[in-house]
Amino acid sequence: MILGPVEEELAKAGAAYRNRGRWGEDDALGTLNFVDDAIRAHAASLVRRGRAFSLAQGTDRAGAQVVTRWQGLGRGDDTGQGLRGACTGRGVLLDVGRAVGDPRGELPDGFPVLEEHLRETVEAQGATSSVRRGDLVLVRTGQLGRVRRQGTWDRYAAGDAPGLSFTTLGWLHRTEIAAVATDTCGLEVRPSGFTGPVSSPLHRVAVPHMGLPLGEMWDLETLSADCAADGVYEFLLVAAPLPVTGAAGFPVNPIAVK
């Protein structure tokens, strides 16, 4: 998939999906403003079994610099403070690896996850994976499971990877989700689909223009197995980052409760 000239595409997408100023010039939460008390109350009602899943990877993985994190707006003195409460709500898992991947439930490196794959996954999983305004959406590619099995941590950190295509920006904006996270190191597909070396084009629109927090290196393996077993893909998600003033990246130990 080859996209047009990168700077032209970035400019068009930035203008089309711009949320800056939507919640005031001093806003530090971006799309997390979509999460309100009613959404959090509903998310709490999703807890049926009381089973909790940590979605954080350990920090002792040699050579991979693994830190489960949010990439956020990084502006405003209270960014970290505000994020602490805002990152709690309805989590929904879109297990694209199982829906459209190989028999192991994995997407190959370099596989671009398109909007059609996200919609196909929702359809395959059923009603509990319908994506709603204010959701915290987790997209599983299966790459982490493959890396663990093969021991290819160097490729996880820097090599080709499955991930969200730049073309999913329209879906991310239109659905008015609060945040999105994946099990890969950089969230978006590598290579990007643009001609020539391009650094994180989806990030360059989603974070500064859309105000969408992006989660990277989340461990979705145990949660995804449980969701596949019971057919329930929605849960309470508590993913409060450390309150680091002015930071753009926040370490986090996300907890999903079903």
XYZ file of N, CA and C in Angstrom:
774
model
N 0.854 -1.188 0.000
C 0.000 0.000 0.000
C 0.888 1.236 0.000
N 0.853 2.004 -1.077
C 1.666 3.202 -1.203
C 0.757 4.421 -1.101
N 1.050 5.293 -0.139
C 0.285 6.507 0.048
C 0.936 7.645 -0.732
N 0.266 8.790 -0.773
C 0.787 9.930 -1.500
C 1.968 10.565 -0.794
N 2.456 11.722 -1.305
C 3.582 12.425 -0.668
C 3.292 12.665 0.804
N 4.237 12.323 1.655
C 3.975 12.287 3.089
C 3.571 13.635 3.665
N 4.261 14.699 3.329
C 3.935 15.998 3.913
C 2.554 16.462 3.469
N 2.187 16.154 2.237
C 0.853 16.506 1.745
C -0.223 15.731 2.499
N 0.008 14.435 2.695
C -0.960 13.610 3.422
C -1.065 14.025 4.880
N 0.058 14.367 5.498
C 0.043 14.823 6.888
C -0.748 16.121 7.034
N -0.566 17.038 6.109
C -1.275 18.312 6.160
C -2.779 18.102 5.989
N -3.161 17.258 5.036
C -4.585 16.991 4.804
C -5.223 16.328 6.015
N -4.548 15.324 6.564
C -5.097 14.606 7.709
C -5.160 15.501 8.941
N -4.131 16.323 9.142
C -4.122 17.216 10.283
C -5.281 18.196 10.254
N -5.614 18.677 9.066
C -6.740 19.605 8.919
C -8.075 18.886 9.070
N -8.169 17.680 8.526
C -9.438 16.941 8.541
C -9.796 16.420 9.927
N -8.789 16.054 10.719
C -9.045 15.392 12.000
C -8.623 16.242 13.197
N -8.627 17.536 13.018
C -8.146 18.453 14.048
C -9.180 18.629 15.158
N -8.757 18.404 16.397
C -9.598 18.651 17.567
C -9.062 19.782 18.432
N -7.918 20.308 18.099
C -7.311 21.342 18.944
C -8.272 22.528 19.074
N -8.522 22.946 20.296
C -9.447 24.030 20.575
C -10.869 23.565 20.842
N -11.159 22.312 20.557
C -12.518 21.784 20.741
C -12.956 21.852 22.202
N -11.997 21.649 23.114
C -12.309 21.679 24.549
C -11.626 22.852 25.254
N -11.293 23.873 24.482
C -10.635 25.045 25.055
C -9.145 25.056 24.742
N -8.578 26.224 24.687
C -7.178 26.367 24.304
C -6.210 25.791 25.323
N -6.612 25.692 26.578
C -5.724 25.191 27.624
C -5.947 23.710 27.928
N -6.750 23.047 27.119
C -7.071 21.638 27.380
C -5.828 20.772 27.295
N -5.715 19.805 28.210
C -4.581 18.886 28.231
C -5.010 17.427 28.090
N -6.302 17.181 27.888
C -6.801 15.805 27.849
C -7.142 15.316 26.443
N -7.413 16.209 25.522
C -7.767 15.784 24.173
C -9.003 14.900 24.158
N -8.931 13.792 23.448
C -10.094 12.925 23.295
C -10.511 12.229 24.587
N -9.684 12.270 25.612
C -10.101 11.732 26.904
C -11.261 12.531 27.498
N -11.529 13.718 26.930
C -12.709 14.468 27.333
C -14.001 13.732 27.009
N -13.936 12.764 26.082
C -15.132 11.995 25.746
C -15.572 11.076 26.888
N -14.671 10.779 27.822
C -15.004 9.905 28.949
C -15.643 10.749 30.048
N -16.896 10.449 30.375
C -17.563 11.193 31.451
C -17.961 10.232 32.569
N -18.608 10.773 33.592
C -18.973 9.956 34.746
C -19.932 8.831 34.370
N -20.851 9.106 33.457
C -21.804 8.076 33.041
C -21.098 6.915 32.354
N -20.093 7.222 31.549
C -19.326 6.169 30.876
C -18.553 5.344 31.893
N -17.959 6.010 32.889
C -17.225 5.265 33.909
C -18.160 4.397 34.753
N -19.355 4.908 35.047
C -20.325 4.120 35.823
C -20.756 2.883 35.034
N -20.980 3.052 33.739
C -21.346 1.908 32.907
C -20.207 0.900 32.854
N -18.980 1.405 32.729
C -17.821 0.512 32.673
C -17.717 -0.321 33.938
N -17.999 0.296 35.087
C -17.955 -0.444 36.352
C -18.997 -1.561 36.373
N -20.134 -1.340 35.719
C -21.194 -2.351 35.705
C -20.841 -3.563 34.847
N -19.786 -3.447 34.054
C -19.368 -4.560 33.194
C -18.629 -5.650 33.968
N -18.230 -5.352 35.182
C -17.497 -6.337 35.995
C -18.482 -7.391 36.494
N -18.314 -8.619 36.027
C -19.203 -9.727 36.400
C -18.495 -10.784 37.238
N -17.288 -11.123 36.855
C -16.555 -12.206 37.507
C -15.518 -11.713 38.490
N -15.107 -10.467 38.382
C -14.076 -9.932 39.259
C -12.675 -10.329 38.857
N -12.496 -10.894 37.676
C -11.172 -11.324 37.200
C -10.399 -10.114 36.692
N -9.193 -9.922 37.201
C -8.364 -8.780 36.817
C -7.170 -9.242 35.988
N -6.834 -8.465 34.974
C -5.720 -8.762 34.075
C -4.792 -7.554 34.022
N -3.535 -7.740 34.385
C -2.553 -6.691 34.160
C -2.114 -6.751 32.700
N -2.100 -5.607 32.045
C -1.740 -5.535 30.631
C -0.350 -4.933 30.428
N 0.450 -4.892 31.498
C 1.787 -4.318 31.421
C 2.833 -5.394 31.194
N 3.813 -5.074 30.367
C 4.984 -5.931 30.221
C 5.993 -5.581 31.314
N 6.838 -6.546 31.650
C 7.918 -6.295 32.596
C 8.969 -5.405 31.972
N 9.768 -4.753 32.816
C 10.795 -3.830 32.318
C 12.179 -4.464 32.263
N 12.237 -5.788 32.417
C 13.540 -6.442 32.477
C 13.870 -7.196 31.191
N 13.186 -6.865 30.091
C 13.422 -7.572 28.833
C 14.676 -7.030 28.169
N 15.710 -7.830 28.085
C 16.999 -7.369 27.565
C 16.890 -6.929 26.113
N 17.398 -5.747 25.837
C 17.518 -5.280 24.463
C 16.269 -4.673 23.881
N 15.134 -4.743 24.551
C 13.898 -4.276 23.929
C 13.417 -2.924 24.457
N 13.985 -2.443 25.565
C 13.521 -1.177 26.158
C 12.008 -1.183 26.324
N 11.477 -2.238 26.886
C 10.039 -2.432 26.996
C 9.484 -1.632 28.166
N 8.609 -0.690 27.877
C 7.869 0.043 28.897
C 6.456 0.242 28.371
N 5.495 -0.426 28.990
C 4.103 -0.235 28.603
C 3.723 1.199 28.926
N 3.155 1.905 27.957
C 3.016 3.352 28.145
C 1.875 3.930 27.321
N 1.498 5.150 27.713
C 0.680 6.036 26.896
C 1.590 7.076 26.254
N 1.350 7.381 24.998
C 1.910 8.579 24.387
C 0.802 9.611 24.399
N 1.015 10.732 25.144
C -0.049 11.702 25.337
C 0.264 13.050 24.740
N -0.513 14.040 25.170
C -0.387 15.366 24.585
C 0.873 16.081 25.034
N 1.269 15.863 26.288
C 2.498 16.476 26.773
C 2.448 17.984 26.832
N 1.261 18.547 27.109
C 1.192 20.001 27.245
C 0.315 20.343 28.445
N 0.606 21.431 29.074
C -0.167 21.840 30.245
C 0.451 21.311 31.524
N 0.450 22.126 32.557
C 1.081 21.732 33.818
C 0.394 20.571 34.502
N -0.910 20.354 34.197
C -1.641 19.299 34.901
C -1.947 18.107 34.015
N -1.166 17.931 32.935
C -1.429 16.821 32.026
C -1.464 15.497 32.761
N -0.391 15.201 33.510
C -0.361 13.937 34.236
C -1.452 13.834 35.278
N -1.742 14.934 35.955
C -2.780 14.934 36.976
C -4.138 14.599 36.368
N -4.482 15.252 35.273
C -5.764 15.012 34.637
C -5.896 13.615 34.065
N -4.814 13.105 33.512
C -4.844 11.773 32.912
C -5.123 10.688 33.942
N -4.758 10.937 35.186
C -4.921 9.906 36.208
C -6.371 9.459 36.343
N -7.309 10.388 36.271
C -8.709 10.022 36.391
C -9.358 9.720 35.063
N -8.862 10.355 33.997
C -9.523 10.234 32.702
C -9.333 8.866 32.065
N -8.248 8.190 32.351
C -7.958 6.905 31.708
C -8.639 5.736 32.411
N -9.873 5.920 32.769
C -10.691 4.871 33.353
C -12.018 4.864 32.621
N -12.418 3.705 32.110
C -13.668 3.649 31.369
C -13.915 2.289 30.776
N -14.736 2.260 29.739
C -15.054 1.004 29.053
C -13.911 0.640 28.111
N -13.248 -0.458 28.404
C -12.263 -0.995 27.489
C -12.930 -1.972 26.548
N -12.477 -1.995 25.312
C -12.981 -2.972 24.350
C -11.795 -3.507 23.551
N -11.722 -4.831 23.472
C -10.629 -5.486 22.757
C -11.054 -5.825 21.334
N -10.288 -5.367 20.362
C -10.459 -5.785 18.979
C -9.286 -6.700 18.638
N -9.557 -7.999 18.676
C -8.506 -8.992 18.455
C -8.375 -9.260 16.963
N -7.721 -8.312 16.288
C -7.575 -8.411 14.836
C -6.735 -9.626 14.466
N -5.761 -9.954 15.314
C -4.926 -11.126 15.052
C -5.749 -12.389 14.907
N -6.689 -12.601 15.813
C -7.531 -13.799 15.738
C -8.566 -13.710 14.626
N -9.067 -12.511 14.369
C -10.141 -12.361 13.390
C -9.656 -12.506 11.954
N -8.485 -11.957 11.648
C -8.030 -11.964 10.250
C -6.606 -12.492 10.086
N -5.989 -12.951 11.177
C -4.603 -13.406 11.115
C -4.465 -14.883 10.806
N -3.294 -15.432 11.123
C -3.007 -16.835 10.828
C -3.609 -17.732 11.907
N -3.461 -19.063 11.782
C -4.059 -19.965 12.778
C -3.601 -19.727 14.214
N -2.436 -19.105 14.412
C -1.984 -18.777 15.763
C -2.626 -17.492 16.291
N -3.388 -16.810 15.450
C -3.974 -15.542 15.851
C -3.001 -14.397 15.770
N -2.103 -14.436 14.779
C -1.069 -13.418 14.652
C -1.074 -12.814 13.259
N -0.816 -11.526 13.188
C -0.638 -10.836 11.912
C 0.849 -10.826 11.566
N 1.193 -10.963 10.291
C 2.613 -10.928 9.920
C 3.203 -9.539 10.082
N 4.505 -9.478 10.279
C 5.176 -8.184 10.361
C 4.939 -7.406 9.076
N 4.690 -6.112 9.212
C 4.423 -5.269 8.058
C 2.966 -5.240 7.632
N 2.093 -5.972 8.354
C 0.678 -6.032 7.979
C -0.028 -4.741 8.405
N -0.623 -3.997 7.443
C -1.332 -2.772 7.809
C -2.767 -3.080 8.225
N -3.111 -2.760 9.440
C -4.490 -2.937 9.908
C -5.310 -1.774 9.370
N -6.281 -2.095 8.513
C -7.120 -1.094 7.878
C -8.460 -0.986 8.592
N -9.228 0.028 8.245
C -10.558 0.184 8.833
C -11.411 -1.055 8.579
N -11.292 -1.628 7.397
C -12.094 -2.814 7.086
C -11.758 -3.979 8.016
N -10.506 -4.081 8.451
C -10.126 -5.139 9.389
C -10.727 -4.881 10.771
N -10.775 -3.629 11.181
C -11.376 -3.291 12.465
C -12.871 -3.604 12.448
N -13.539 -3.238 11.354
C -14.972 -3.514 11.248
C -15.243 -5.012 11.167
N -14.400 -5.730 10.440
C -14.549 -7.186 10.326
C -14.366 -7.857 11.687
N -13.441 -7.339 12.476
C -13.204 -7.892 13.809
C -14.408 -7.684 14.720
N -14.972 -6.486 14.706
C -16.167 -6.211 15.503
C -17.293 -7.152 15.116
N -17.481 -7.333 13.816
C -18.547 -8.226 13.340
C -18.310 -9.660 13.785
N -17.060 -10.113 13.723
C -16.744 -11.492 14.100
C -16.901 -11.719 15.597
N -16.582 -10.717 16.407
C -16.600 -10.881 17.859
C -17.993 -10.688 18.459
N -18.831 -9.909 17.814
C -20.184 -9.728 18.317
C -20.404 -8.428 19.067
N -21.578 -8.327 19.679
C -22.068 -7.065 20.233
C -21.183 -6.470 21.321
N -20.515 -7.306 22.108
C -19.723 -6.753 23.213
C -18.481 -6.018 22.724
N -18.169 -6.120 21.445
C -17.011 -5.399 20.921
C -17.412 -4.203 20.064
N -18.686 -3.818 20.103
C -19.093 -2.613 19.385
C -18.343 -1.423 19.968
N -17.872 -0.546 19.092
C -17.046 0.585 19.522
C -17.936 1.809 19.682
N -17.822 2.450 20.856
C -18.680 3.575 21.202
C -17.856 4.813 21.547
N -18.521 5.917 21.548
C -17.894 7.186 21.944
C -17.338 7.059 23.365
N -16.095 7.472 23.548
C -15.472 7.446 24.858
C -14.794 6.140 25.225
N -14.789 5.157 24.317
C -14.153 3.870 24.611
C -12.631 3.978 24.626
N -12.013 3.090 25.399
C -10.568 2.875 25.377
C -10.360 1.585 24.588
N -9.911 1.708 23.349
C -9.878 0.590 22.409
C -8.497 -0.060 22.391
N -8.474 -1.385 22.562
C -7.229 -2.147 22.523
C -7.226 -3.012 21.271
N -6.189 -2.882 20.477
C -6.078 -3.628 19.221
C -4.951 -4.647 19.345
N -5.299 -5.921 19.287
C -4.295 -6.979 19.377
C -3.885 -7.442 17.992
N -2.574 -7.431 17.731
C -2.037 -7.933 16.467
C -1.478 -9.348 16.605
N -1.098 -9.725 17.832
C -0.463 -11.014 18.070
C 1.049 -10.990 17.950
N 1.617 -9.818 17.622
C 3.067 -9.758 17.456
C 3.809 -10.086 18.743
N 3.285 -9.617 19.871
C 3.962 -9.874 21.142
C 4.061 -11.365 21.427
N 2.990 -12.104 21.164
C 3.036 -13.551 21.362
C 4.082 -14.212 20.484
N 4.193 -13.757 19.246
C 5.197 -14.316 18.331
C 6.615 -14.005 18.797
N 6.822 -12.764 19.231
C 8.146 -12.362 19.716
C 8.564 -13.191 20.923
N 7.636 -13.424 21.833
C 7.947 -14.244 23.002
C 8.290 -15.666 22.597
N 7.556 -16.206 21.649
C 7.785 -17.584 21.221
C 9.124 -17.738 20.502
N 9.477 -16.745 19.694
C 10.678 -16.833 18.870
C 11.899 -16.176 19.512
N 11.657 -15.337 20.529
C 12.767 -14.650 21.179
C 13.369 -13.531 20.354
N 12.592 -12.950 19.439
C 13.109 -11.926 18.523
C 12.816 -10.523 19.050
N 13.329 -10.220 20.245
C 13.029 -8.938 20.871
C 13.661 -7.762 20.139
N 14.784 -7.987 19.455
C 15.404 -6.890 18.703
C 14.500 -6.431 17.567
N 13.818 -7.370 16.932
C 12.899 -7.020 15.851
C 11.645 -6.347 16.389
N 11.233 -6.715 17.600
C 10.055 -6.092 18.215
C 10.289 -4.599 18.416
N 11.486 -4.251 18.827
C 11.788 -2.857 19.134
C 12.010 -2.009 17.888
N 12.562 -2.590 16.828
C 12.990 -1.745 15.716
C 12.651 -2.265 14.331
N 12.204 -3.489 14.194
C 11.975 -4.045 12.876
C 10.581 -3.782 12.343
N 10.266 -4.440 11.209
C 8.926 -4.360 10.649
C 7.916 -4.882 11.662
N 6.715 -4.345 11.613
C 5.699 -4.735 12.591
C 4.305 -4.549 12.010
N 3.356 -5.394 12.419
C 1.962 -5.103 12.082
C 1.497 -3.909 12.901
N 0.460 -3.250 12.463
C -0.041 -2.116 13.231
C -1.066 -1.321 12.458
N -1.567 -0.287 13.094
C -2.592 0.533 12.472
C -2.041 1.286 11.268
N -2.791 1.246 10.184
C -2.435 2.009 8.991
C -2.747 3.486 9.198
N -1.991 4.327 8.538
C -2.265 5.766 8.536
C -3.702 6.043 8.110
N -4.236 5.178 7.259
C -5.591 5.376 6.737
C -6.676 5.131 7.775
N -6.335 4.606 8.955
C -7.344 4.410 10.001
C -7.626 5.697 10.779
N -6.911 6.768 10.484
C -7.128 8.019 11.205
C -8.576 8.485 11.103
N -9.192 8.292 9.947
C -10.590 8.682 9.783
C -11.495 7.925 10.731
N -11.258 6.622 10.882
C -12.055 5.795 11.804
C -11.803 6.224 13.249
N -10.564 6.446 13.597
C -10.215 6.849 14.954
C -10.887 8.169 15.328
N -10.986 9.067 14.370
C -11.614 10.368 14.604
C -13.134 10.260 14.617
N -13.679 9.543 13.666
C -15.133 9.459 13.495
C -15.818 8.742 14.656
N -15.177 7.726 15.218
C -15.783 6.957 16.297
C -15.757 7.697 17.629
N -14.957 8.751 17.734
C -14.815 9.535 18.958
C -14.412 8.671 20.151
N -13.509 7.736 19.902
C -12.957 6.952 21.006
C -12.042 7.844 21.835
N -11.814 7.435 23.082
C -11.000 8.247 23.986
C -9.511 7.986 23.813
N -9.150 6.739 23.476
C -7.745 6.366 23.345
C -7.664 5.024 22.631
N -6.486 4.691 22.111
C -6.272 3.405 21.464
C -4.891 2.895 21.845
N -4.779 1.569 22.036
C -3.495 0.961 22.407
C -3.340 -0.362 21.671
N -2.094 -0.770 21.458
C -1.823 -2.050 20.815
C -0.701 -2.784 21.539
N -0.453 -4.008 21.071
C 0.578 -4.863 21.657
C 1.920 -4.743 20.947
N 2.086 -3.732 20.094
C 3.341 -3.554 19.371
C 4.142 -2.407 19.972
N 5.382 -2.289 19.551
C 6.270 -1.277 20.120
C 5.885 0.133 19.690
N 5.341 0.281 18.467
C 5.070 1.618 17.963
C 3.642 1.888 17.547
N 2.735 0.948 17.763
C 1.306 1.064 17.467
C 0.987 1.050 15.975
N 1.699 1.823 15.175
C 1.373 1.871 13.751
C 2.252 0.919 12.958
N 1.766 0.563 11.775
C 2.451 -0.422 10.948
C 3.837 0.083 10.531
N 4.807 -0.830 10.502
C 6.144 -0.548 9.973
C 6.470 -1.586 8.923
N 6.842 -1.202 7.698
C 6.935 0.173 7.199
C 5.565 0.837 7.067
N 5.579 2.144 6.967
C 4.362 2.939 7.116
C 3.428 2.896 5.913
N 3.945 2.521 4.737
C 3.132 2.567 3.524
C 3.446 3.773 2.667
N 4.205 4.716 3.218
C 4.673 5.852 2.436
C 5.977 5.495 1.729
N 6.246 6.163 0.641
C 7.509 5.975 -0.062
C 8.639 6.634 0.726
N 9.735 5.900 0.905
C 10.881 6.459 1.605
C 10.739 6.372 3.105
N 11.785 6.715 3.847
C 11.755 6.649 5.318
C 10.852 7.729 5.894
N 9.886 7.311 6.678
C 8.949 8.244 7.319
C 8.810 7.827 8.781
N 8.956 8.767 9.674
C 8.895 8.460 11.092
C 7.489 8.688 11.647
N 6.819 7.602 12.027
C 5.556 7.624 12.779
C 4.531 8.626 12.239
N 4.088 8.472 10.995
C 3.140 9.451 10.441
C 1.798 9.480 11.162
N 1.293 8.340 11.625
C 0.017 8.332 12.329
C 0.138 9.107 13.642
N 1.241 8.916 14.373
C 1.468 9.663 15.606
C 1.440 11.172 15.345
N 2.005 11.589 14.223
C 2.159 13.011 13.931
C 0.827 13.718 13.682
N -0.212 12.931 13.456
C -1.554 13.495 13.320
C -2.386 13.211 14.564
N -2.353 11.956 15.029
C -3.240 11.531 16.118
C -2.972 12.283 17.414
N -1.714 12.492 17.758
C -1.403 13.123 19.046
C -1.560 14.638 18.999
N -0.853 15.370 18.127
C -0.939 16.836 18.212
C -2.214 17.434 17.635
N -2.804 16.806 16.634
C -3.985 17.375 15.979
C -5.292 16.808 16.538
N -5.350 15.495 16.673
C -6.567 14.864 17.169
C -6.620 14.862 18.696
N -5.459 14.865 19.338
C -5.414 14.793 20.799
C -5.728 13.403 21.318
N -5.378 12.378 20.542
C -5.700 10.988 20.873
C -4.511 10.313 21.553
N -4.633 9.889 22.823
C -3.544 9.140 23.466
C -3.346 7.784 22.789
N -2.093 7.411 22.618
C -1.744 6.159 21.947
C -0.986 5.263 22.923
N -1.468 4.038 23.103
C -0.827 3.098 24.001
C 0.074 2.135 23.248
N 1.266 1.932 23.754
C 2.249 1.080 23.085
C 2.766 -0.001 24.021
N 3.050 -1.152 23.456
C 3.654 -2.278 24.170
C 2.768 -2.814 25.296
N 1.465 -2.859 25.052
C 0.539 -3.443 26.017
C 0.506 -4.952 25.837
N 0.438 -5.675 26.922
C 0.389 -7.136 26.885
C -1.071 -7.583 26.875
N -1.543 -7.986 25.721
C -2.951 -8.347 25.550
C -3.161 -9.847 25.422
N -2.127 -10.646 25.652
C -2.214 -12.076 25.383
C -3.182 -12.808 26.316
N -3.033 -12.640 27.618
C -3.909 -13.356 28.545
C -5.342 -12.848 28.451
N -5.504 -11.546 28.359
C -6.839 -10.969 28.221
C -7.524 -11.472 26.959
N -6.797 -11.514 25.848
C -7.414 -11.935 24.586
C -7.844 -13.396 24.631
N -7.056 -14.230 25.297
C -7.432 -15.642 25.428
C -8.716 -15.784 26.232
N -8.842 -14.969 27.292
C -10.042 -15.016 28.115
C -11.251 -14.518 27.331
N -11.082 -13.452 26.575
C -12.185 -12.920 25.776
C -12.638 -13.924 24.720
N -11.674 -14.605 24.098
C -12.021 -15.616 23.102
C -12.776 -16.773 23.736
N -12.441 -17.083 24.990
C -13.074 -18.217 25.669
C -14.502 -17.909 26.091
N -14.742 -16.685 26.610
C -16.104 -16.408 27.102
C -16.927 -15.537 26.157
N -16.318 -15.061 25.070
C -17.059 -14.282 24.086
C -17.411 -12.877 24.524
N -16.773 -12.391 25.594
C -17.039 -11.041 26.094
C -15.787 -10.191 25.880
N -15.928 -9.124 25.100
C -14.782 -8.313 24.704
C -14.806 -6.907 25.306
N -15.691 -6.654 26.255
C -15.755 -5.368 26.935
C -15.495 -5.570 28.422
N -14.971 -4.543 29.079
C -14.539 -4.673 30.466
C -14.257 -3.293 31.040
N -14.143 -3.238 32.343
C -13.657 -2.023 32.998
C -12.153 -1.945 32.784
N -11.680 -0.821 32.327
C -10.244 -0.622 32.128
C -9.781 0.572 32.948
N -8.803 0.327 33.806
C -8.185 1.386 34.610
C -6.735 1.480 34.166
N -6.378 2.589 33.549
C -5.049 2.705 32.935
C -4.429 4.052 33.262
N -4.386 4.379 34.549
C -3.865 5.670 34.979
C -2.342 5.708 34.863
N -1.798 6.703 34.195
C -0.343 6.833 34.091
C 0.237 7.541 35.301
N 1.548 7.484 35.421
C 2.219 8.284 36.439
C 2.048 9.756 36.096
N 1.756 10.602 37.086
C 1.519 12.026 36.809
C 2.815 12.801 36.650
N 3.389 12.736 35.453
C 4.656 13.418 35.178
C 4.350 14.712 34.431
N 4.543 15.836 35.073
C 4.168 17.129 34.505
C 4.892 17.396 33.193
N 4.105 17.695 32.153
C 4.665 18.092 30.872
C 5.235 16.973 30.033
N 5.169 15.738 30.492
C 5.752 14.631 29.736
C 4.862 14.253 28.553
N 5.469 13.623 27.543
C 4.716 13.144 26.383
C 4.471 11.642 26.461
N 5.282 10.941 27.257
C 5.115 9.504 27.425
C 4.962 9.151 28.885
N 3.975 8.285 29.203
C 3.657 7.984 30.590
C 3.658 6.475 30.817
N 4.552 5.928 31.648
C 4.489 4.498 31.992
C 3.172 4.175 32.677
N 2.667 2.974 32.442
C 1.366 2.628 32.974
C 1.280 1.129 33.205
N 0.536 0.735 34.238
C 0.190 -0.672 34.466
C -1.324 -0.791 34.289
N -1.794 -1.007 33.059
C -3.233 -1.037 32.816
C -3.853 -2.299 33.431
N -5.021 -2.142 34.036
C -5.749 -3.262 34.620
C -7.119 -3.367 33.978
N -7.390 -4.514 33.361
C -8.716 -4.810 32.819
C -9.429 -5.733 33.792
N -10.694 -5.422 34.103
C -11.464 -6.227 35.051
C -12.754 -6.679 34.363
N -12.984 -8.006 34.365
C -14.171 -8.568 33.711
C -15.115 -9.173 34.751
